């Protein structure tokens, strides 16, 4: 599979498959610890399947039967500001869903689910959950909702009305499934389903993945996305070359200084753009002409 198509691309396709909500419902049910039903997969400019303009997209945006909005992001390569990207994604979604004349109590609950295939942050676990609580400075008690507020917001705690975040550091999983959520994470990491697995939606996911390996239609869509990805890489490479030519045009007297400063700055920017667009170190090296060690030094 890894030699045919990128597994992260396959996972996005599986989870957003409208014909079979059971896969995504199963994964979210195991993660959130409740029976999740998907009402719709939202189609918007920020939810396109194309990898073009990746920084302005979310991989998947769905609404469940409770009216909550769920963002699912799959990130393969290291991005130094991914934590802030998570914050931006939820904040933008709050604003985008505020209709004119809408009162604040109608703001939808947002859940941000992030599948990362790199070591994000510093921590030993492979699944992290973040929520908002207000703790008394003096009493150390947690601020709760009044009975009236519970009726208004249809929630019992403040953290249930504010955005929540889940981070799954897939590569940190130790390959030992201790529960049904681990069975899903094992699939996300190793592309396999162990015999006897009971996680919701997992059997369907494995079946659809097998179909995807053989589907000509899926391969055609993948080739289109891959072409766009290569076009982006080509555009970045052209920008890099333009920077070098500009340095030469500055004149022989300033050529050495420009090469040390301006060209270095251009190279750093190209490397950042490559990583922000999900490119590997190897592909970045081909685009920029730098060695992999040089790229690792520049990489934020």
PDB file of C-alpha atoms in Angstrom:
ATOM      1  CA  UNK A   1       0.000   0.000   0.000  1.00  0.00           C
ATOM      2  CA  UNK A   2       2.779   2.431   0.921  1.00  0.00           C
ATOM      3  CA  UNK A   3       4.411   1.772  -2.447  1.00  0.00           C
ATOM      4  CA  UNK A   4       1.150   2.508  -4.285  1.00  0.00           C
ATOM      5  CA  UNK A   5      -0.580   5.438  -2.585  1.00  0.00           C
ATOM      6  CA  UNK A   6       0.045   7.540   0.493  1.00  0.00           C
ATOM      7  CA  UNK A   7      -1.758   5.946   3.426  1.00  0.00           C
ATOM      8  CA  UNK A   8      -2.742   9.338   4.885  1.00  0.00           C
ATOM      9  CA  UNK A   9      -4.542  10.084   1.606  1.00  0.00           C
ATOM     10  CA  UNK A  10      -6.298   6.719   1.802  1.00  0.00           C
ATOM     11  CA  UNK A  11      -7.391   7.318   5.400  1.00  0.00           C
ATOM     12  CA  UNK A  12      -8.929  10.688   4.512  1.00  0.00           C
ATOM     13  CA  UNK A  13     -10.826   9.077   1.667  1.00  0.00           C
ATOM     14  CA  UNK A  14     -12.078   6.255   3.881  1.00  0.00           C
ATOM     15  CA  UNK A  15     -13.265   8.538   6.675  1.00  0.00           C
ATOM     16  CA  UNK A  16     -15.057  10.972   4.378  1.00  0.00           C
ATOM     17  CA  UNK A  17     -16.830   8.258   2.393  1.00  0.00           C
ATOM     18  CA  UNK A  18     -20.449   9.475   2.267  1.00  0.00           C
ATOM     19  CA  UNK A  19     -21.676   6.086   1.128  1.00  0.00           C
ATOM     20  CA  UNK A  20     -20.640   4.550   4.421  1.00  0.00           C
ATOM     21  CA  UNK A  21     -20.856   6.809   7.472  1.00  0.00           C
ATOM     22  CA  UNK A  22     -20.331   3.722   9.626  1.00  0.00           C
ATOM     23  CA  UNK A  23     -16.550   3.942   9.339  1.00  0.00           C
ATOM     24  CA  UNK A  24     -16.281   7.513  10.583  1.00  0.00           C
ATOM     25  CA  UNK A  25     -19.059   6.988  13.128  1.00  0.00           C
ATOM     26  CA  UNK A  26     -17.211   3.963  14.455  1.00  0.00           C
ATOM     27  CA  UNK A  27     -13.898   5.777  14.813  1.00  0.00           C
ATOM     28  CA  UNK A  28     -15.453   8.814  16.509  1.00  0.00           C
ATOM     29  CA  UNK A  29     -17.553   6.622  18.812  1.00  0.00           C
ATOM     30  CA  UNK A  30     -14.454   4.801  20.044  1.00  0.00           C
ATOM     31  CA  UNK A  31     -12.515   8.045  20.477  1.00  0.00           C
ATOM     32  CA  UNK A  32     -15.221  10.085  22.208  1.00  0.00           C
ATOM     33  CA  UNK A  33     -16.613   7.209  24.252  1.00  0.00           C
ATOM     34  CA  UNK A  34     -20.223   7.657  23.119  1.00  0.00           C
ATOM     35  CA  UNK A  35     -22.434   6.509  20.273  1.00  0.00           C
ATOM     36  CA  UNK A  36     -21.817   9.052  17.495  1.00  0.00           C
ATOM     37  CA  UNK A  37     -24.129   9.443  14.519  1.00  0.00           C
ATOM     38  CA  UNK A  38     -23.045  11.556  11.538  1.00  0.00           C
ATOM     39  CA  UNK A  39     -25.718  13.845  10.164  1.00  0.00           C
ATOM     40  CA  UNK A  40     -23.702  15.206   7.254  1.00  0.00           C
ATOM     41  CA  UNK A  41     -20.234  15.723   5.842  1.00  0.00           C
ATOM     42  CA  UNK A  42     -20.041  19.443   5.202  1.00  0.00           C
ATOM     43  CA  UNK A  43     -18.813  20.543   1.801  1.00  0.00           C
ATOM     44  CA  UNK A  44     -17.131  23.937   1.674  1.00  0.00           C
ATOM     45  CA  UNK A  45     -14.094  25.739   0.280  1.00  0.00           C
ATOM     46  CA  UNK A  46     -12.219  24.685   3.412  1.00  0.00           C
ATOM     47  CA  UNK A  47     -13.251  21.029   3.061  1.00  0.00           C
ATOM     48  CA  UNK A  48     -12.242  20.241  -0.528  1.00  0.00           C
ATOM     49  CA  UNK A  49     -10.540  16.918  -1.209  1.00  0.00           C
ATOM     50  CA  UNK A  50      -7.777  18.560  -3.260  1.00  0.00           C
ATOM     51  CA  UNK A  51      -4.425  19.017  -1.566  1.00  0.00           C
ATOM     52  CA  UNK A  52      -4.072  22.383  -3.291  1.00  0.00           C
ATOM     53  CA  UNK A  53      -3.762  25.332  -0.880  1.00  0.00           C
ATOM     54  CA  UNK A  54      -3.472  22.931   2.066  1.00  0.00           C
ATOM     55  CA  UNK A  55      -2.867  25.616   4.688  1.00  0.00           C
ATOM     56  CA  UNK A  56      -6.409  27.009   4.273  1.00  0.00           C
ATOM     57  CA  UNK A  57      -8.172  23.657   4.480  1.00  0.00           C
ATOM     58  CA  UNK A  58      -9.360  21.158   7.015  1.00  0.00           C
ATOM     59  CA  UNK A  59      -9.241  17.535   5.913  1.00  0.00           C
ATOM     60  CA  UNK A  60     -12.783  16.728   7.049  1.00  0.00           C
ATOM     61  CA  UNK A  61     -15.626  18.703   8.567  1.00  0.00           C
ATOM     62  CA  UNK A  62     -18.731  16.842   9.698  1.00  0.00           C
ATOM     63  CA  UNK A  63     -21.831  17.555  11.748  1.00  0.00           C
ATOM     64  CA  UNK A  64     -23.149  14.900  14.075  1.00  0.00           C
ATOM     65  CA  UNK A  65     -26.758  14.224  15.069  1.00  0.00           C
ATOM     66  CA  UNK A  66     -26.415  16.552  18.095  1.00  0.00           C
ATOM     67  CA  UNK A  67     -25.510  19.477  15.838  1.00  0.00           C
ATOM     68  CA  UNK A  68     -21.867  19.465  16.933  1.00  0.00           C
ATOM     69  CA  UNK A  69     -19.153  20.229  14.383  1.00  0.00           C
ATOM     70  CA  UNK A  70     -16.236  17.820  14.215  1.00  0.00           C
ATOM     71  CA  UNK A  71     -12.951  18.689  12.496  1.00  0.00           C
ATOM     72  CA  UNK A  72     -10.716  15.751  11.563  1.00  0.00           C
ATOM     73  CA  UNK A  73      -7.162  16.561  10.494  1.00  0.00           C
ATOM     74  CA  UNK A  74      -4.578  14.056   9.225  1.00  0.00           C
ATOM     75  CA  UNK A  75      -1.006  15.365   9.180  1.00  0.00           C
ATOM     76  CA  UNK A  76       1.899  13.210   7.999  1.00  0.00           C
ATOM     77  CA  UNK A  77       4.878  15.553   8.139  1.00  0.00           C
ATOM     78  CA  UNK A  78       6.214  17.729  10.913  1.00  0.00           C
ATOM     79  CA  UNK A  79       4.705  21.216  11.081  1.00  0.00           C
ATOM     80  CA  UNK A  80       6.213  23.469  13.727  1.00  0.00           C
ATOM     81  CA  UNK A  81       3.036  25.506  14.265  1.00  0.00           C
ATOM     82  CA  UNK A  82       0.485  22.688  14.090  1.00  0.00           C
ATOM     83  CA  UNK A  83      -0.833  23.423  17.599  1.00  0.00           C
ATOM     84  CA  UNK A  84      -1.701  26.963  16.527  1.00  0.00           C
ATOM     85  CA  UNK A  85      -3.235  25.612  13.329  1.00  0.00           C
ATOM     86  CA  UNK A  86      -5.572  23.546  15.518  1.00  0.00           C
ATOM     87  CA  UNK A  87      -6.560  26.706  17.393  1.00  0.00           C
ATOM     88  CA  UNK A  88      -7.082  28.623  14.153  1.00  0.00           C
ATOM     89  CA  UNK A  89      -9.273  25.837  12.770  1.00  0.00           C
ATOM     90  CA  UNK A  90     -11.694  25.863  15.693  1.00  0.00           C
ATOM     91  CA  UNK A  91     -11.717  29.662  15.986  1.00  0.00           C
ATOM     92  CA  UNK A  92     -12.450  30.134  12.287  1.00  0.00           C
ATOM     93  CA  UNK A  93     -15.227  27.574  12.457  1.00  0.00           C
ATOM     94  CA  UNK A  94     -16.885  29.476  15.313  1.00  0.00           C
ATOM     95  CA  UNK A  95     -16.818  32.695  13.290  1.00  0.00           C
ATOM     96  CA  UNK A  96     -17.866  31.071  10.010  1.00  0.00           C
ATOM     97  CA  UNK A  97     -20.934  29.561  11.677  1.00  0.00           C
ATOM     98  CA  UNK A  98     -22.121  32.816  13.257  1.00  0.00           C
ATOM     99  CA  UNK A  99     -25.018  33.929  11.093  1.00  0.00           C
ATOM    100  CA  UNK A 100     -26.229  37.537  11.149  1.00  0.00           C
ATOM    101  CA  UNK A 101     -28.576  38.060  14.077  1.00  0.00           C
ATOM    102  CA  UNK A 102     -27.414  34.870  15.747  1.00  0.00           C
ATOM    103  CA  UNK A 103     -27.130  35.003  19.554  1.00  0.00           C
ATOM    104  CA  UNK A 104     -24.082  33.630  21.355  1.00  0.00           C
ATOM    105  CA  UNK A 105     -25.929  30.731  22.953  1.00  0.00           C
ATOM    106  CA  UNK A 106     -26.453  29.305  19.458  1.00  0.00           C
ATOM    107  CA  UNK A 107     -22.719  28.852  18.822  1.00  0.00           C
ATOM    108  CA  UNK A 108     -22.137  25.222  17.919  1.00  0.00           C
ATOM    109  CA  UNK A 109     -19.952  22.900  19.919  1.00  0.00           C
ATOM    110  CA  UNK A 110     -16.702  22.100  18.076  1.00  0.00           C
ATOM    111  CA  UNK A 111     -14.555  19.002  18.461  1.00  0.00           C
ATOM    112  CA  UNK A 112     -11.093  18.991  16.861  1.00  0.00           C
ATOM    113  CA  UNK A 113      -9.638  15.534  16.154  1.00  0.00           C
ATOM    114  CA  UNK A 114      -6.019  15.474  14.976  1.00  0.00           C
ATOM    115  CA  UNK A 115      -4.222  12.387  13.672  1.00  0.00           C
ATOM    116  CA  UNK A 116      -0.523  13.212  13.525  1.00  0.00           C
ATOM    117  CA  UNK A 117       2.223  10.952  12.222  1.00  0.00           C
ATOM    118  CA  UNK A 118       5.063  12.875  13.889  1.00  0.00           C
ATOM    119  CA  UNK A 119       6.023  13.580  17.495  1.00  0.00           C
ATOM    120  CA  UNK A 120       3.959  16.657  18.274  1.00  0.00           C
ATOM    121  CA  UNK A 121       4.935  18.404  21.494  1.00  0.00           C
ATOM    122  CA  UNK A 122       6.598  16.684  24.440  1.00  0.00           C
ATOM    123  CA  UNK A 123       4.760  13.795  26.094  1.00  0.00           C
ATOM    124  CA  UNK A 124       4.852  10.031  26.559  1.00  0.00           C
ATOM    125  CA  UNK A 125       1.215   9.200  25.757  1.00  0.00           C
ATOM    126  CA  UNK A 126      -0.172   8.697  22.254  1.00  0.00           C
ATOM    127  CA  UNK A 127      -3.682  10.079  22.885  1.00  0.00           C
ATOM    128  CA  UNK A 128      -4.254  13.510  24.432  1.00  0.00           C
ATOM    129  CA  UNK A 129      -7.484  15.358  25.211  1.00  0.00           C
ATOM    130  CA  UNK A 130      -7.735  19.102  25.808  1.00  0.00           C
ATOM    131  CA  UNK A 131     -10.700  21.102  27.093  1.00  0.00           C
ATOM    132  CA  UNK A 132     -11.418  24.425  28.811  1.00  0.00           C
ATOM    133  CA  UNK A 133     -12.016  24.661  32.552  1.00  0.00           C
ATOM    134  CA  UNK A 134     -12.083  27.694  34.838  1.00  0.00           C
ATOM    135  CA  UNK A 135     -10.366  27.056  38.185  1.00  0.00           C
ATOM    136  CA  UNK A 136     -10.633  29.342  41.185  1.00  0.00           C
ATOM    137  CA  UNK A 137      -7.351  31.093  42.012  1.00  0.00           C
ATOM    138  CA  UNK A 138      -8.082  30.995  45.739  1.00  0.00           C
ATOM    139  CA  UNK A 139     -10.465  28.089  46.251  1.00  0.00           C
ATOM    140  CA  UNK A 140      -9.187  25.838  43.415  1.00  0.00           C
ATOM    141  CA  UNK A 141     -12.776  24.818  42.641  1.00  0.00           C
ATOM    142  CA  UNK A 142     -13.958  24.389  39.052  1.00  0.00           C
ATOM    143  CA  UNK A 143     -16.477  26.936  37.820  1.00  0.00           C
ATOM    144  CA  UNK A 144     -19.696  25.196  36.820  1.00  0.00           C
ATOM    145  CA  UNK A 145     -22.878  26.103  34.998  1.00  0.00           C
ATOM    146  CA  UNK A 146     -25.916  27.251  36.933  1.00  0.00           C
ATOM    147  CA  UNK A 147     -29.145  25.298  36.543  1.00  0.00           C
ATOM    148  CA  UNK A 148     -30.497  27.974  34.216  1.00  0.00           C
ATOM    149  CA  UNK A 149     -27.294  27.913  32.124  1.00  0.00           C
ATOM    150  CA  UNK A 150     -27.453  24.130  31.911  1.00  0.00           C
ATOM    151  CA  UNK A 151     -30.924  24.441  30.414  1.00  0.00           C
ATOM    152  CA  UNK A 152     -29.828  27.171  27.996  1.00  0.00           C
ATOM    153  CA  UNK A 153     -26.672  25.395  26.797  1.00  0.00           C
ATOM    154  CA  UNK A 154     -28.009  21.825  27.160  1.00  0.00           C
ATOM    155  CA  UNK A 155     -24.811  20.853  28.955  1.00  0.00           C
ATOM    156  CA  UNK A 156     -23.705  20.144  32.501  1.00  0.00           C
ATOM    157  CA  UNK A 157     -20.159  21.540  32.411  1.00  0.00           C
ATOM    158  CA  UNK A 158     -18.513  24.548  30.808  1.00  0.00           C
ATOM    159  CA  UNK A 159     -15.979  22.331  29.053  1.00  0.00           C
ATOM    160  CA  UNK A 160     -18.866  20.741  27.140  1.00  0.00           C
ATOM    161  CA  UNK A 161     -19.793  23.998  25.403  1.00  0.00           C
ATOM    162  CA  UNK A 162     -16.244  25.122  24.524  1.00  0.00           C
ATOM    163  CA  UNK A 163     -14.095  23.548  21.791  1.00  0.00           C
ATOM    164  CA  UNK A 164     -12.405  20.277  22.693  1.00  0.00           C
ATOM    165  CA  UNK A 165      -9.235  18.895  21.164  1.00  0.00           C
ATOM    166  CA  UNK A 166      -8.000  15.354  20.635  1.00  0.00           C
ATOM    167  CA  UNK A 167      -4.454  14.602  19.502  1.00  0.00           C
ATOM    168  CA  UNK A 168      -3.540  11.069  18.458  1.00  0.00           C
ATOM    169  CA  UNK A 169       0.199  10.663  17.970  1.00  0.00           C
ATOM    170  CA  UNK A 170      -0.098   7.592  15.778  1.00  0.00           C
ATOM    171  CA  UNK A 171       3.582   6.683  15.607  1.00  0.00           C
ATOM    172  CA  UNK A 172       3.868   6.677  19.420  1.00  0.00           C
ATOM    173  CA  UNK A 173       1.459   3.738  19.645  1.00  0.00           C
ATOM    174  CA  UNK A 174       3.308   0.661  20.953  1.00  0.00           C
ATOM    175  CA  UNK A 175       1.380  -1.811  18.748  1.00  0.00           C
ATOM    176  CA  UNK A 176      -0.304  -3.381  21.771  1.00  0.00           C
ATOM    177  CA  UNK A 177      -4.073  -2.844  21.616  1.00  0.00           C
ATOM    178  CA  UNK A 178      -5.444  -2.524  25.144  1.00  0.00           C
ATOM    179  CA  UNK A 179      -8.947  -1.420  24.125  1.00  0.00           C
ATOM    180  CA  UNK A 180     -11.103  -0.774  21.075  1.00  0.00           C
ATOM    181  CA  UNK A 181      -9.663   2.724  20.536  1.00  0.00           C
ATOM    182  CA  UNK A 182      -6.196   1.157  20.401  1.00  0.00           C
ATOM    183  CA  UNK A 183      -7.481  -1.249  17.745  1.00  0.00           C
ATOM    184  CA  UNK A 184      -8.323   1.775  15.584  1.00  0.00           C
ATOM    185  CA  UNK A 185      -4.950   3.402  16.252  1.00  0.00           C
ATOM    186  CA  UNK A 186      -3.203   0.163  15.324  1.00  0.00           C
ATOM    187  CA  UNK A 187      -5.058   0.267  11.996  1.00  0.00           C
ATOM    188  CA  UNK A 188      -4.103   3.916  11.464  1.00  0.00           C
ATOM    189  CA  UNK A 189      -0.450   3.083  12.128  1.00  0.00           C
ATOM    190  CA  UNK A 190       0.038  -0.372  10.635  1.00  0.00           C
ATOM    191  CA  UNK A 191      -2.796  -0.584   8.071  1.00  0.00           C
ATOM    192  CA  UNK A 192      -3.864  -3.930   9.535  1.00  0.00           C
ATOM    193  CA  UNK A 193      -6.747  -5.232  11.641  1.00  0.00           C
ATOM    194  CA  UNK A 194      -5.821  -7.920  14.122  1.00  0.00           C
ATOM    195  CA  UNK A 195      -8.003 -11.004  14.413  1.00  0.00           C
ATOM    196  CA  UNK A 196     -10.663 -10.624  17.076  1.00  0.00           C
ATOM    197  CA  UNK A 197     -10.790  -6.796  16.904  1.00  0.00           C
ATOM    198  CA  UNK A 198     -14.133  -5.422  18.111  1.00  0.00           C
ATOM    199  CA  UNK A 199     -13.838  -1.665  17.453  1.00  0.00           C
ATOM    200  CA  UNK A 200     -16.854  -0.081  15.779  1.00  0.00           C
ATOM    201  CA  UNK A 201     -16.407   0.561  12.059  1.00  0.00           C
ATOM    202  CA  UNK A 202     -13.002  -1.112  11.889  1.00  0.00           C
ATOM    203  CA  UNK A 203     -14.019  -4.161   9.864  1.00  0.00           C
ATOM    204  CA  UNK A 204     -15.717  -1.873   7.337  1.00  0.00           C
ATOM    205  CA  UNK A 205     -12.616   0.329   7.175  1.00  0.00           C
ATOM    206  CA  UNK A 206     -10.402  -2.664   6.401  1.00  0.00           C
ATOM    207  CA  UNK A 207     -12.826  -3.851   3.723  1.00  0.00           C
ATOM    208  CA  UNK A 208     -12.978  -0.424   2.074  1.00  0.00           C
ATOM    209  CA  UNK A 209      -9.191  -0.081   2.216  1.00  0.00           C
ATOM    210  CA  UNK A 210      -8.838  -3.373   0.356  1.00  0.00           C
ATOM    211  CA  UNK A 211     -11.264  -2.102  -2.293  1.00  0.00           C
ATOM    212  CA  UNK A 212      -9.363   1.152  -2.559  1.00  0.00           C
ATOM    213  CA  UNK A 213      -6.171  -0.709  -3.393  1.00  0.00           C
ATOM    214  CA  UNK A 214      -7.895  -2.208  -6.439  1.00  0.00           C
ATOM    215  CA  UNK A 215     -10.114   0.678  -7.517  1.00  0.00           C
ATOM    216  CA  UNK A 216      -9.143   2.321 -10.817  1.00  0.00           C
ATOM    217  CA  UNK A 217     -11.373   5.277  -9.991  1.00  0.00           C
ATOM    218  CA  UNK A 218      -9.574   5.833  -6.690  1.00  0.00           C
ATOM    219  CA  UNK A 219      -6.200   5.605  -8.393  1.00  0.00           C
ATOM    220  CA  UNK A 220      -7.283   8.184 -10.991  1.00  0.00           C
ATOM    221  CA  UNK A 221      -8.359  10.593  -8.225  1.00  0.00           C
ATOM    222  CA  UNK A 222      -5.090   9.981  -6.437  1.00  0.00           C
ATOM    223  CA  UNK A 223      -3.095  10.699  -9.590  1.00  0.00           C
ATOM    224  CA  UNK A 224      -4.972  14.019  -9.981  1.00  0.00           C
ATOM    225  CA  UNK A 225      -4.148  15.000  -6.397  1.00  0.00           C
ATOM    226  CA  UNK A 226      -0.557  13.884  -6.901  1.00  0.00           C
ATOM    227  CA  UNK A 227      -0.298  16.045 -10.039  1.00  0.00           C
ATOM    228  CA  UNK A 228      -1.505  19.085  -8.083  1.00  0.00           C
ATOM    229  CA  UNK A 229       1.019  18.276  -5.370  1.00  0.00           C
ATOM    230  CA  UNK A 230       3.822  18.081  -7.949  1.00  0.00           C
ATOM    231  CA  UNK A 231       2.682  21.349  -9.539  1.00  0.00           C
ATOM    232  CA  UNK A 232       2.947  23.036  -6.143  1.00  0.00           C
ATOM    233  CA  UNK A 233       6.421  21.593  -5.755  1.00  0.00           C
ATOM    234  CA  UNK A 234       7.372  22.869  -9.200  1.00  0.00           C
ATOM    235  CA  UNK A 235       6.079  26.364  -8.393  1.00  0.00           C
ATOM    236  CA  UNK A 236       8.146  26.416  -5.224  1.00  0.00           C
ATOM    237  CA  UNK A 237      11.204  25.286  -7.139  1.00  0.00           C
ATOM    238  CA  UNK A 238      10.679  28.083  -9.684  1.00  0.00           C
ATOM    239  CA  UNK A 239      10.467  30.634  -6.884  1.00  0.00           C
ATOM    240  CA  UNK A 240      13.740  29.309  -5.528  1.00  0.00           C
ATOM    241  CA  UNK A 241      15.470  29.657  -8.903  1.00  0.00           C
ATOM    242  CA  UNK A 242      14.089  33.179  -9.371  1.00  0.00           C
ATOM    243  CA  UNK A 243      15.642  34.137  -6.068  1.00  0.00           C
ATOM    244  CA  UNK A 244      19.046  32.895  -7.203  1.00  0.00           C
ATOM    245  CA  UNK A 245      18.769  34.759 -10.526  1.00  0.00           C
ATOM    246  CA  UNK A 246      17.784  37.930  -8.709  1.00  0.00           C
ATOM    247  CA  UNK A 247      20.918  37.585  -6.661  1.00  0.00           C
ATOM    248  CA  UNK A 248      23.050  37.346  -9.788  1.00  0.00           C
ATOM    249  CA  UNK A 249      21.375  40.426 -11.277  1.00  0.00           C
ATOM    250  CA  UNK A 250      22.377  42.448  -8.227  1.00  0.00           C
ATOM    251  CA  UNK A 251      25.847  42.542  -9.729  1.00  0.00           C
ATOM    252  CA  UNK A 252      29.170  40.842  -9.163  1.00  0.00           C
ATOM    253  CA  UNK A 253      30.143  43.237  -6.375  1.00  0.00           C
ATOM    254  CA  UNK A 254      27.194  42.215  -4.213  1.00  0.00           C
ATOM    255  CA  UNK A 255      26.896  38.646  -5.424  1.00  0.00           C
ATOM    256  CA  UNK A 256      28.726  37.006  -2.531  1.00  0.00           C
ATOM    257  CA  UNK A 257      26.865  39.013   0.123  1.00  0.00           C
ATOM    258  CA  UNK A 258      23.523  38.359  -1.544  1.00  0.00           C
ATOM    259  CA  UNK A 259      24.250  34.632  -1.739  1.00  0.00           C
ATOM    260  CA  UNK A 260      25.008  34.569   1.963  1.00  0.00           C
ATOM    261  CA  UNK A 261      21.925  36.491   3.019  1.00  0.00           C
ATOM    262  CA  UNK A 262      19.149  36.737   0.434  1.00  0.00           C
ATOM    263  CA  UNK A 263      19.545  33.301  -1.120  1.00  0.00           C
ATOM    264  CA  UNK A 264      19.778  31.720   2.307  1.00  0.00           C
ATOM    265  CA  UNK A 265      16.560  33.475   3.249  1.00  0.00           C
ATOM    266  CA  UNK A 266      14.878  32.207   0.067  1.00  0.00           C
ATOM    267  CA  UNK A 267      16.030  28.655   0.762  1.00  0.00           C
ATOM    268  CA  UNK A 268      14.653  28.765   4.279  1.00  0.00           C
ATOM    269  CA  UNK A 269      11.303  30.000   2.984  1.00  0.00           C
ATOM    270  CA  UNK A 270      11.118  27.275   0.329  1.00  0.00           C
ATOM    271  CA  UNK A 271      11.905  24.594   2.915  1.00  0.00           C
ATOM    272  CA  UNK A 272       9.180  25.936   5.212  1.00  0.00           C
ATOM    273  CA  UNK A 273       6.673  25.965   2.352  1.00  0.00           C
ATOM    274  CA  UNK A 274       7.569  22.392   1.447  1.00  0.00           C
ATOM    275  CA  UNK A 275       6.961  21.185   4.983  1.00  0.00           C
ATOM    276  CA  UNK A 276       3.767  23.220   5.327  1.00  0.00           C
ATOM    277  CA  UNK A 277       2.492  21.426   2.204  1.00  0.00           C
ATOM    278  CA  UNK A 278       3.230  18.016   3.674  1.00  0.00           C
ATOM    279  CA  UNK A 279       6.368  17.221   1.690  1.00  0.00           C
ATOM    280  CA  UNK A 280       8.980  14.830   3.007  1.00  0.00           C
ATOM    281  CA  UNK A 281      12.621  15.715   3.599  1.00  0.00           C
ATOM    282  CA  UNK A 282      13.547  13.618   0.567  1.00  0.00           C
ATOM    283  CA  UNK A 283      11.165  15.466  -1.772  1.00  0.00           C
ATOM    284  CA  UNK A 284      12.246  18.833  -0.352  1.00  0.00           C
ATOM    285  CA  UNK A 285      15.842  17.929  -1.120  1.00  0.00           C
ATOM    286  CA  UNK A 286      14.931  17.199  -4.749  1.00  0.00           C
ATOM    287  CA  UNK A 287      13.098  20.492  -5.099  1.00  0.00           C
ATOM    288  CA  UNK A 288      15.697  22.744  -3.478  1.00  0.00           C
ATOM    289  CA  UNK A 289      18.919  20.971  -4.365  1.00  0.00           C
ATOM    290  CA  UNK A 290      19.925  21.038  -0.701  1.00  0.00           C
ATOM    291  CA  UNK A 291      21.159  17.995   1.161  1.00  0.00           C
ATOM    292  CA  UNK A 292      18.880  16.323   3.675  1.00  0.00           C
ATOM    293  CA  UNK A 293      21.192  17.438   6.516  1.00  0.00           C
ATOM    294  CA  UNK A 294      20.967  21.060   5.344  1.00  0.00           C
ATOM    295  CA  UNK A 295      17.182  20.800   5.255  1.00  0.00           C
ATOM    296  CA  UNK A 296      17.076  19.409   8.781  1.00  0.00           C
ATOM    297  CA  UNK A 297      19.057  22.454   9.947  1.00  0.00           C
ATOM    298  CA  UNK A 298      16.635  24.846   8.268  1.00  0.00           C
ATOM    299  CA  UNK A 299      13.439  22.977   9.136  1.00  0.00           C
ATOM    300  CA  UNK A 300      11.519  24.923  11.834  1.00  0.00           C
TER     301      UNK A 300
END
